[in-house]
mmCIF file of C-alpha atoms and ligand atoms in Angstrom:
data_model
loop_
_atom_site.group_PDB
_atom_site.id
_atom_site.type_symbol
_atom_site.label_atom_id
_atom_site.label_comp_id
_atom_site.label_asym_id
_atom_site.label_seq_id
_atom_site.Cartn_x
_atom_site.Cartn_y
_atom_site.Cartn_z
ATOM 1 C CA UNK A 1 77.360 -45.069 10.624
ATOM 2 C CA UNK A 2 76.207 -42.162 8.493
ATOM 3 C CA UNK A 3 73.644 -39.700 9.663
ATOM 4 C CA UNK A 4 71.792 -38.165 6.730
ATOM 5 C CA UNK A 5 72.001 -34.421 7.408
ATOM 6 C CA UNK A 6 70.050 -33.637 4.240
ATOM 7 C CA UNK A 7 66.793 -34.665 5.932
ATOM 8 C CA UNK A 8 66.610 -31.436 7.931
ATOM 9 C CA UNK A 9 63.616 -29.558 6.603
ATOM 10 C CA UNK A 10 62.149 -32.646 4.934
ATOM 11 C CA UNK A 11 58.509 -33.390 5.607
ATOM 12 C CA UNK A 12 56.262 -36.379 5.042
ATOM 13 C CA UNK A 13 53.060 -35.913 3.084
ATOM 14 C CA UNK A 14 49.932 -35.907 5.290
ATOM 15 C CA UNK A 15 49.223 -39.633 5.658
ATOM 16 C CA UNK A 16 45.711 -40.955 6.309
ATOM 17 C CA UNK A 17 45.364 -42.412 9.786
ATOM 18 C CA UNK A 18 42.427 -43.988 11.571
ATOM 19 C CA UNK A 19 41.998 -45.044 15.164
ATOM 20 C CA UNK A 20 39.465 -47.273 16.814
ATOM 21 C CA UNK A 21 37.859 -47.497 20.213
ATOM 22 C CA UNK A 22 39.887 -50.687 20.848
ATOM 23 C CA UNK A 23 43.157 -48.863 20.136
ATOM 24 C CA UNK A 24 42.249 -46.103 22.576
ATOM 25 C CA UNK A 25 41.417 -48.716 25.246
ATOM 26 C CA UNK A 26 44.637 -50.684 24.609
ATOM 27 C CA UNK A 27 46.706 -47.503 24.820
ATOM 28 C CA UNK A 28 45.055 -46.566 28.127
ATOM 29 C CA UNK A 29 45.738 -49.985 29.651
ATOM 30 C CA UNK A 30 49.305 -49.863 28.260
ATOM 31 C CA UNK A 31 50.034 -46.681 30.217
ATOM 32 C CA UNK A 32 48.618 -48.127 33.420
ATOM 33 C CA UNK A 33 45.010 -46.903 33.384
ATOM 34 C CA UNK A 34 42.781 -48.990 35.648
ATOM 35 C CA UNK A 35 45.595 -50.245 37.880
ATOM 36 C CA UNK A 36 45.011 -47.836 40.761
ATOM 37 C CA UNK A 37 41.864 -48.790 42.675
ATOM 38 C CA UNK A 38 41.573 -45.298 44.119
ATOM 39 C CA UNK A 39 41.112 -43.681 40.684
ATOM 40 C CA UNK A 40 38.069 -44.231 38.466
ATOM 41 C CA UNK A 41 39.429 -44.667 34.949
ATOM 42 C CA UNK A 42 36.553 -46.662 33.436
ATOM 43 C CA UNK A 43 35.995 -43.879 30.879
ATOM 44 C CA UNK A 44 39.435 -44.687 29.434
ATOM 45 C CA UNK A 45 39.435 -48.461 29.871
ATOM 46 C CA UNK A 46 35.872 -49.464 28.890
ATOM 47 C CA UNK A 47 33.390 -48.573 26.175
ATOM 48 C CA UNK A 48 30.270 -50.145 27.721
ATOM 49 C CA UNK A 49 30.027 -48.935 31.303
ATOM 50 C CA UNK A 50 26.543 -47.588 31.893
ATOM 51 C CA UNK A 51 26.476 -43.754 32.101
ATOM 52 C CA UNK A 52 30.222 -43.574 31.412
ATOM 53 C CA UNK A 53 30.928 -42.604 27.806
ATOM 54 C CA UNK A 54 34.304 -43.708 26.518
ATOM 55 C CA UNK A 55 36.946 -41.008 26.586
ATOM 56 C CA UNK A 56 40.503 -40.751 25.305
ATOM 57 C CA UNK A 57 43.624 -40.058 27.343
ATOM 58 C CA UNK A 58 45.079 -36.714 26.229
ATOM 59 C CA UNK A 59 48.466 -38.260 25.419
ATOM 60 C CA UNK A 60 46.909 -40.771 22.978
ATOM 61 C CA UNK A 61 47.825 -38.702 19.845
ATOM 62 C CA UNK A 62 51.523 -39.479 20.377
ATOM 63 C CA UNK A 63 50.961 -43.050 19.150
ATOM 64 C CA UNK A 64 48.804 -42.214 16.146
ATOM 65 C CA UNK A 65 51.724 -41.645 13.795
ATOM 66 C CA UNK A 66 53.119 -45.175 14.027
ATOM 67 C CA UNK A 67 51.433 -46.366 10.839
ATOM 68 C CA UNK A 68 52.517 -43.279 8.896
ATOM 69 C CA UNK A 69 55.699 -43.217 6.782
ATOM 70 C CA UNK A 70 58.815 -42.014 8.595
ATOM 71 C CA UNK A 71 61.820 -40.172 7.268
ATOM 72 C CA UNK A 72 64.990 -42.245 7.412
ATOM 73 C CA UNK A 73 67.766 -40.756 9.564
ATOM 74 C CA UNK A 74 70.367 -42.556 7.437
ATOM 75 C CA UNK A 75 72.466 -45.632 8.137
ATOM 76 C CA UNK A 76 72.432 -45.452 11.929
ATOM 77 C CA UNK A 77 72.773 -47.947 14.773
ATOM 78 C CA UNK A 78 69.222 -48.253 16.077
ATOM 79 C CA UNK A 79 70.402 -49.894 19.316
ATOM 80 C CA UNK A 80 71.985 -46.518 20.211
ATOM 81 C CA UNK A 81 68.921 -44.365 19.581
ATOM 82 C CA UNK A 82 66.758 -43.239 22.497
ATOM 83 C CA UNK A 83 63.795 -40.935 22.767
ATOM 84 C CA UNK A 84 65.057 -37.652 24.219
ATOM 85 C CA UNK A 85 61.999 -35.452 24.719
ATOM 86 C CA UNK A 86 58.374 -35.148 23.747
ATOM 87 C CA UNK A 87 55.667 -32.541 23.740
ATOM 88 C CA UNK A 88 52.022 -32.717 22.797
ATOM 89 C CA UNK A 89 49.560 -29.880 22.472
ATOM 90 C CA UNK A 90 45.904 -30.802 22.106
ATOM 91 C CA UNK A 91 44.222 -28.430 19.686
ATOM 92 C CA UNK A 92 40.947 -30.205 19.001
ATOM 93 C CA UNK A 93 38.648 -32.742 20.634
ATOM 94 C CA UNK A 94 39.743 -36.340 20.100
ATOM 95 C CA UNK A 95 36.962 -38.923 19.842
ATOM 96 C CA UNK A 96 37.522 -42.580 20.846
ATOM 97 C CA UNK A 97 37.448 -43.470 17.175
ATOM 98 C CA UNK A 98 38.198 -41.310 14.222
ATOM 99 C CA UNK A 99 40.342 -40.563 11.239
ATOM 100 C CA UNK A 100 42.524 -37.827 9.897
ATOM 101 C CA UNK A 101 45.995 -37.133 8.590
ATOM 102 C CA UNK A 102 49.439 -37.297 10.177
ATOM 103 C CA UNK A 103 52.566 -35.545 8.923
ATOM 104 C CA UNK A 104 55.989 -34.769 10.334
ATOM 105 C CA UNK A 105 58.975 -32.593 9.563
ATOM 106 C CA UNK A 106 62.588 -33.003 10.667
ATOM 107 C CA UNK A 107 63.458 -29.608 12.129
ATOM 108 C CA UNK A 108 67.080 -30.047 13.164
ATOM 109 C CA UNK A 109 70.092 -32.215 13.889
ATOM 110 C CA UNK A 110 72.058 -30.824 16.807
ATOM 111 C CA UNK A 111 75.536 -31.769 17.944
ATOM 112 C CA UNK A 112 75.201 -32.442 21.663
ATOM 113 C CA UNK A 113 78.737 -33.737 22.104
ATOM 114 C CA UNK A 114 77.839 -37.145 23.519
ATOM 115 C CA UNK A 115 75.267 -37.641 20.775
ATOM 116 C CA UNK A 116 73.279 -36.164 17.922
ATOM 117 C CA UNK A 117 69.832 -34.830 18.723
ATOM 118 C CA UNK A 118 67.331 -35.087 15.850
ATOM 119 C CA UNK A 119 64.223 -32.969 16.354
ATOM 120 C CA UNK A 120 60.882 -33.397 14.613
ATOM 121 C CA UNK A 121 57.519 -31.696 14.619
ATOM 122 C CA UNK A 122 54.339 -33.577 13.818
ATOM 123 C CA UNK A 123 50.760 -32.630 13.165
ATOM 124 C CA UNK A 124 47.589 -34.677 13.518
ATOM 125 C CA UNK A 125 44.565 -33.211 11.784
ATOM 126 C CA UNK A 126 40.986 -34.295 11.350
ATOM 127 C CA UNK A 127 39.649 -35.370 7.931
ATOM 128 C CA UNK A 128 39.001 -31.700 7.023
ATOM 129 C CA UNK A 129 42.571 -30.669 7.869
ATOM 130 C CA UNK A 130 41.679 -28.966 11.149
ATOM 131 C CA UNK A 131 44.480 -29.477 13.724
ATOM 132 C CA UNK A 132 43.813 -32.006 16.490
ATOM 133 C CA UNK A 133 47.286 -32.252 18.023
ATOM 134 C CA UNK A 134 50.729 -30.769 17.489
ATOM 135 C CA UNK A 135 53.691 -32.731 18.720
ATOM 136 C CA UNK A 136 57.422 -32.268 18.862
ATOM 137 C CA UNK A 137 59.983 -34.858 19.747
ATOM 138 C CA UNK A 138 63.670 -35.558 19.858
ATOM 139 C CA UNK A 139 65.704 -38.688 19.168
ATOM 140 C CA UNK A 140 69.165 -38.868 20.755
ATOM 141 C CA UNK A 141 71.710 -40.904 18.818
ATOM 142 C CA UNK A 142 74.259 -41.798 21.468
ATOM 143 C CA UNK A 143 77.844 -41.659 20.217
ATOM 144 C CA UNK A 144 76.964 -39.697 17.062
ATOM 145 C CA UNK A 145 77.936 -36.247 18.386
ATOM 146 C CA UNK A 146 81.147 -34.359 17.752
ATOM 147 C CA UNK A 147 80.467 -33.720 14.070
ATOM 148 C CA UNK A 148 81.017 -29.973 14.495
ATOM 149 C CA UNK A 149 77.357 -29.027 14.192
ATOM 150 C CA UNK A 150 75.243 -26.460 15.969
ATOM 151 C CA UNK A 151 74.545 -27.407 19.621
ATOM 152 C CA UNK A 152 70.958 -26.160 19.397
ATOM 153 C CA UNK A 153 69.032 -24.402 22.109
ATOM 154 C CA UNK A 154 69.599 -25.247 25.768
ATOM 155 C CA UNK A 155 66.433 -25.385 27.788
ATOM 156 C CA UNK A 156 65.993 -23.628 31.090
ATOM 157 C CA UNK A 157 63.832 -25.251 33.717
ATOM 158 C CA UNK A 158 64.009 -25.130 37.457
ATOM 159 C CA UNK A 159 61.711 -26.736 39.985
ATOM 160 C CA UNK A 160 60.031 -24.132 42.198
ATOM 161 C CA UNK A 161 61.879 -23.483 45.427
ATOM 162 C CA UNK A 162 59.267 -25.234 47.558
ATOM 163 C CA UNK A 163 57.944 -28.702 48.267
ATOM 164 C CA UNK A 164 55.782 -30.144 45.468
ATOM 165 C CA UNK A 165 52.021 -29.664 45.838
ATOM 166 C CA UNK A 166 51.339 -33.298 44.937
ATOM 167 C CA UNK A 167 53.454 -36.426 44.610
ATOM 168 C CA UNK A 168 51.933 -39.289 42.602
ATOM 169 C CA UNK A 169 53.324 -42.830 42.851
ATOM 170 C CA UNK A 170 52.652 -45.242 39.986
ATOM 171 C CA UNK A 171 53.886 -48.779 39.643
ATOM 172 C CA UNK A 172 54.787 -50.205 36.256
ATOM 173 C CA UNK A 173 54.739 -53.991 35.889
ATOM 174 C CA UNK A 174 57.516 -56.236 34.519
ATOM 175 C CA UNK A 175 55.501 -56.842 31.324
ATOM 176 C CA UNK A 176 54.667 -53.134 30.848
ATOM 177 C CA UNK A 177 56.674 -52.737 27.629
ATOM 178 C CA UNK A 178 55.184 -55.914 26.149
ATOM 179 C CA UNK A 179 51.722 -54.484 26.708
ATOM 180 C CA UNK A 180 52.544 -50.942 25.612
ATOM 181 C CA UNK A 181 54.248 -52.025 22.356
ATOM 182 C CA UNK A 182 50.831 -53.234 21.095
ATOM 183 C CA UNK A 183 49.942 -49.542 20.699
ATOM 184 C CA UNK A 184 52.315 -49.434 17.738
ATOM 185 C CA UNK A 185 55.943 -49.009 18.810
ATOM 186 C CA UNK A 186 57.537 -52.412 18.104
ATOM 187 C CA UNK A 187 61.148 -51.199 18.582
ATOM 188 C CA UNK A 188 62.992 -54.312 19.882
ATOM 189 C CA UNK A 189 64.888 -52.115 22.352
ATOM 190 C CA UNK A 190 61.803 -52.611 24.539
ATOM 191 C CA UNK A 191 61.360 -56.352 24.126
ATOM 192 C CA UNK A 192 64.459 -58.152 22.783
ATOM 193 C CA UNK A 193 67.125 -58.722 25.490
ATOM 194 C CA UNK A 194 69.945 -59.173 22.934
ATOM 195 C CA UNK A 195 69.035 -55.923 21.161
ATOM 196 C CA UNK A 196 68.935 -54.060 24.492
ATOM 197 C CA UNK A 197 72.318 -55.453 25.557
ATOM 198 C CA UNK A 198 73.785 -54.403 22.176
ATOM 199 C CA UNK A 199 72.588 -50.881 22.999
ATOM 200 C CA UNK A 200 74.362 -50.977 26.371
ATOM 201 C CA UNK A 201 71.296 -51.626 28.544
ATOM 202 C CA UNK A 202 71.059 -54.474 31.071
ATOM 203 C CA UNK A 203 67.684 -55.543 29.655
ATOM 204 C CA UNK A 204 64.853 -54.103 27.541
ATOM 205 C CA UNK A 205 63.910 -50.615 28.690
ATOM 206 C CA UNK A 206 60.464 -49.079 28.864
ATOM 207 C CA UNK A 207 59.256 -46.946 25.962
ATOM 208 C CA UNK A 208 59.726 -43.285 26.810
ATOM 209 C CA UNK A 209 56.201 -42.666 25.615
ATOM 210 C CA UNK A 210 54.866 -45.290 28.013
ATOM 211 C CA UNK A 211 56.393 -43.403 30.945
ATOM 212 C CA UNK A 212 55.012 -40.238 29.344
ATOM 213 C CA UNK A 213 51.515 -41.739 29.280
ATOM 214 C CA UNK A 214 51.735 -42.775 32.958
ATOM 215 C CA UNK A 215 52.812 -39.268 33.929
ATOM 216 C CA UNK A 216 50.156 -37.734 31.653
ATOM 217 C CA UNK A 217 47.570 -39.685 33.681
ATOM 218 C CA UNK A 218 49.119 -38.423 36.915
ATOM 219 C CA UNK A 219 48.740 -34.830 35.672
ATOM 220 C CA UNK A 220 45.227 -35.453 34.356
ATOM 221 C CA UNK A 221 43.967 -36.725 37.699
ATOM 222 C CA UNK A 222 45.990 -34.513 40.037
ATOM 223 C CA UNK A 223 45.737 -31.215 38.164
ATOM 224 C CA UNK A 224 42.907 -31.384 35.613
ATOM 225 C CA UNK A 225 40.113 -32.980 37.645
ATOM 226 C CA UNK A 226 40.357 -36.151 35.461
ATOM 227 C CA UNK A 227 38.845 -34.127 32.598
ATOM 228 C CA UNK A 228 40.772 -34.588 29.306
ATOM 229 C CA UNK A 229 39.091 -31.450 27.900
ATOM 230 C CA UNK A 230 41.062 -29.366 30.443
ATOM 231 C CA UNK A 231 44.416 -30.914 29.460
ATOM 232 C CA UNK A 232 46.054 -28.596 26.926
ATOM 233 C CA UNK A 233 49.702 -29.608 26.655
ATOM 234 C CA UNK A 234 52.566 -31.560 28.167
ATOM 235 C CA UNK A 235 56.295 -31.580 27.532
ATOM 236 C CA UNK A 236 59.188 -33.367 29.216
ATOM 237 C CA UNK A 237 62.693 -34.661 28.706
ATOM 238 C CA UNK A 238 63.590 -38.345 29.136
ATOM 239 C CA UNK A 239 66.615 -38.043 31.402
ATOM 240 C CA UNK A 240 67.379 -41.713 32.170
ATOM 241 C CA UNK A 241 65.912 -45.054 31.116
ATOM 242 C CA UNK A 242 63.021 -46.622 33.043
ATOM 243 C CA UNK A 243 62.995 -50.401 33.401
ATOM 244 C CA UNK A 244 59.681 -52.281 33.275
ATOM 245 C CA UNK A 245 58.686 -52.943 36.894
ATOM 246 C CA UNK A 246 60.049 -49.618 38.160
ATOM 247 C CA UNK A 247 57.918 -47.396 40.358
ATOM 248 C CA UNK A 248 57.470 -43.822 39.146
ATOM 249 C CA UNK A 249 57.210 -40.999 41.610
ATOM 250 C CA UNK A 250 56.094 -37.741 40.037
ATOM 251 C CA UNK A 251 56.343 -34.446 41.856
ATOM 252 C CA UNK A 252 53.894 -31.807 40.649
ATOM 253 C CA UNK A 253 53.984 -28.090 41.342
ATOM 254 C CA UNK A 254 50.629 -26.504 40.522
ATOM 255 C CA UNK A 255 51.261 -22.981 39.346
ATOM 256 C CA UNK A 256 48.674 -20.657 37.834
ATOM 257 C CA UNK A 257 47.341 -22.786 34.928
ATOM 258 C CA UNK A 258 50.735 -24.406 34.522
ATOM 259 C CA UNK A 259 51.976 -27.621 36.069
ATOM 260 C CA UNK A 260 55.705 -28.186 36.500
ATOM 261 C CA UNK A 261 56.663 -31.794 37.091
ATOM 262 C CA UNK A 262 59.582 -34.168 37.482
ATOM 263 C CA UNK A 263 59.620 -37.956 37.805
ATOM 264 C CA UNK A 264 62.037 -40.253 39.623
ATOM 265 C CA UNK A 265 62.182 -44.002 40.013
ATOM 266 C CA UNK A 266 62.287 -45.856 43.349
ATOM 267 C CA UNK A 267 66.069 -45.397 43.679
ATOM 268 C CA UNK A 268 65.833 -41.627 43.167
ATOM 269 C CA UNK A 269 66.991 -41.587 39.525
ATOM 270 C CA UNK A 270 65.556 -38.659 37.572
ATOM 271 C CA UNK A 271 63.787 -40.200 34.557
ATOM 272 C CA UNK A 272 61.522 -37.385 33.349
ATOM 273 C CA UNK A 273 62.752 -33.853 33.798
ATOM 274 C CA UNK A 274 61.922 -30.336 32.670
ATOM 275 C CA UNK A 275 58.240 -31.262 32.785
ATOM 276 C CA UNK A 276 55.704 -28.625 31.944
ATOM 277 C CA UNK A 277 51.963 -29.010 31.325
ATOM 278 C CA UNK A 278 49.143 -26.563 30.771
ATOM 279 C CA UNK A 279 45.676 -27.320 32.121
ATOM 280 C CA UNK A 280 42.615 -25.137 31.846
ATOM 281 C CA UNK A 281 41.026 -23.974 35.087
ATOM 282 C CA UNK A 282 37.852 -25.780 36.134
ATOM 283 C CA UNK A 283 34.751 -24.347 34.471
ATOM 284 C CA UNK A 284 36.742 -22.294 31.930
ATOM 285 C CA UNK A 285 34.549 -23.516 29.049
HETATM 286 C C1 LIG B 301 63.801 -45.057 19.856
HETATM 287 C C2 LIG B 301 63.763 -45.175 21.357
HETATM 288 C C3 LIG B 301 62.643 -44.970 22.021
HETATM 289 C C4 LIG B 301 62.585 -44.952 23.494
HETATM 290 O O1 LIG B 301 61.526 -44.885 24.020
HETATM 291 S S1 LIG B 301 64.034 -45.031 24.433
HETATM 292 C C5 LIG B 301 63.447 -44.880 26.134
HETATM 293 C C6 LIG B 301 63.208 -43.468 26.534
HETATM 294 N N1 LIG B 301 64.401 -42.648 26.509
HETATM 295 C C7 LIG B 301 65.386 -42.811 27.398
HETATM 296 O O2 LIG B 301 65.365 -43.682 28.255
HETATM 297 C C8 LIG B 301 66.537 -41.839 27.327
HETATM 298 C C9 LIG B 301 66.939 -41.396 28.704
HETATM 299 N N2 LIG B 301 67.987 -40.341 28.638
HETATM 300 C C10 LIG B 301 69.279 -40.633 28.598
HETATM 301 O O3 LIG B 301 69.688 -41.784 28.626
HETATM 302 C C11 LIG B 301 70.225 -39.456 28.526
HETATM 303 O O4 LIG B 301 69.599 -38.303 28.947
HETATM 304 C C12 LIG B 301 70.777 -39.197 27.088
HETATM 305 C C13 LIG B 301 71.531 -40.446 26.576
HETATM 306 C C14 LIG B 301 69.652 -38.840 26.132
HETATM 307 C C15 LIG B 301 71.773 -38.021 27.157
HETATM 308 O O5 LIG B 301 72.676 -38.244 28.164
HETATM 309 P P1 LIG B 301 74.197 -37.773 28.011
HETATM 310 O O6 LIG B 301 74.818 -38.317 26.791
HETATM 311 O O7 LIG B 301 74.873 -38.096 29.334
HETATM 312 O O8 LIG B 301 74.064 -36.215 27.806
HETATM 313 P P2 LIG B 301 74.548 -35.032 28.752
HETATM 314 O O9 LIG B 301 76.039 -35.088 28.856
HETATM 315 O O10 LIG B 301 73.741 -35.054 30.007
HETATM 316 O O11 LIG B 301 74.118 -33.735 27.914
HETATM 317 C C16 LIG B 301 74.773 -33.406 26.714
HETATM 318 C C17 LIG B 301 73.890 -32.420 25.966
HETATM 319 O O12 LIG B 301 72.684 -33.069 25.564
HETATM 320 C C18 LIG B 301 71.560 -32.430 26.147
HETATM 321 N N3 LIG B 301 70.621 -33.480 26.558
HETATM 322 C C19 LIG B 301 70.855 -34.446 27.473
HETATM 323 N N4 LIG B 301 69.789 -35.232 27.579
HETATM 324 C C20 LIG B 301 68.872 -34.746 26.726
HETATM 325 C C21 LIG B 301 67.553 -35.127 26.412
HETATM 326 N N5 LIG B 301 66.975 -36.173 27.023
HETATM 327 N N6 LIG B 301 66.881 -34.395 25.507
HETATM 328 C C22 LIG B 301 67.449 -33.318 24.917
HETATM 329 N N7 LIG B 301 68.713 -32.922 25.177
HETATM 330 C C23 LIG B 301 69.395 -33.630 26.071
HETATM 331 C C24 LIG B 301 72.127 -31.669 27.345
HETATM 332 O O13 LIG B 301 71.297 -30.586 27.708
HETATM 333 C C25 LIG B 301 73.451 -31.217 26.809
HETATM 334 O O14 LIG B 301 73.259 -30.202 25.860
HETATM 335 P P3 LIG B 301 73.458 -28.646 26.166
HETATM 336 O O15 LIG B 301 74.767 -28.519 26.859
HETATM 337 O O16 LIG B 301 73.411 -27.946 24.854
HETATM 338 O O17 LIG B 301 72.336 -28.247 27.058
#
């Protein structure tokens, strides 16, 4: 195994990307939209409902870089790599279909002891270069720590010292990863049992960004009045794997314009932690 430390600071050229109405619909269904009868999500799951224009889930930009070139992290064991954290900040309106450019930069490789944490920042712009979404993410290479590198920043996050304002339960289905992967992430860790076992998992695990999309929907409906235009940003750490079929229980604390959140599965395991989202107040525009 050889991590390529020289990639820190390297950036990909802005790569042309396009997205279609079908891709936006498939993404929405892949993160569970339309499965809760008590929530109207036709704007995200259909394009031809009378008086309901199609709209895009605010977390959709996180899948738009899949067709773009990626920087190689070196000769690494991909069965050992997991998604560690993700943030997205929406900076422009995203139409159900469109085009633009996607670029990313590797910003650091941190020695976390039990693994190496590779951090990246990505930018999605429109065709004229105006920013649509800024994202940052981390990949954790389990077993690749201890190389004597900088530990990187430690984050501070504490749930408020009170009961959550809202708790949202969402059920994933056993075929969730097979559906979600059609949005672009074909990593066999989420579909191939032998690959998952080689990585030390009992069976294929759910994409971190699928869980992220479920929880993004929970925030959208519980804290932003189901209006994607009010959803500004979301960040969270993936603290333990989710298995397809798990039930997600997300606790939300609604602070002044900020939403703190944390997600557990049915057995109490913390799977998304250090969650923070910013939503605009109703009628702010
Ligand atoms: C390509 C794959 C795509 C996917 O979608 S994979 C599915 C989604 N991702 C996951 O399921 C990953 C779930 N998370 C985990 O399994 C674990 O979580 C980790 C393996 C990532 C880390 O666990 P551990 O090795 O036990 O680490 P520690 O001993 O708890 O912490 C050591 C240092 O690492 C930092 N750290 C731990 N987890 C994360 C994380 N998720 N993101 C960023 N940093 C992390 C800590 O804080 C600390 O470092 P400090 O002492 O400097 O603070």
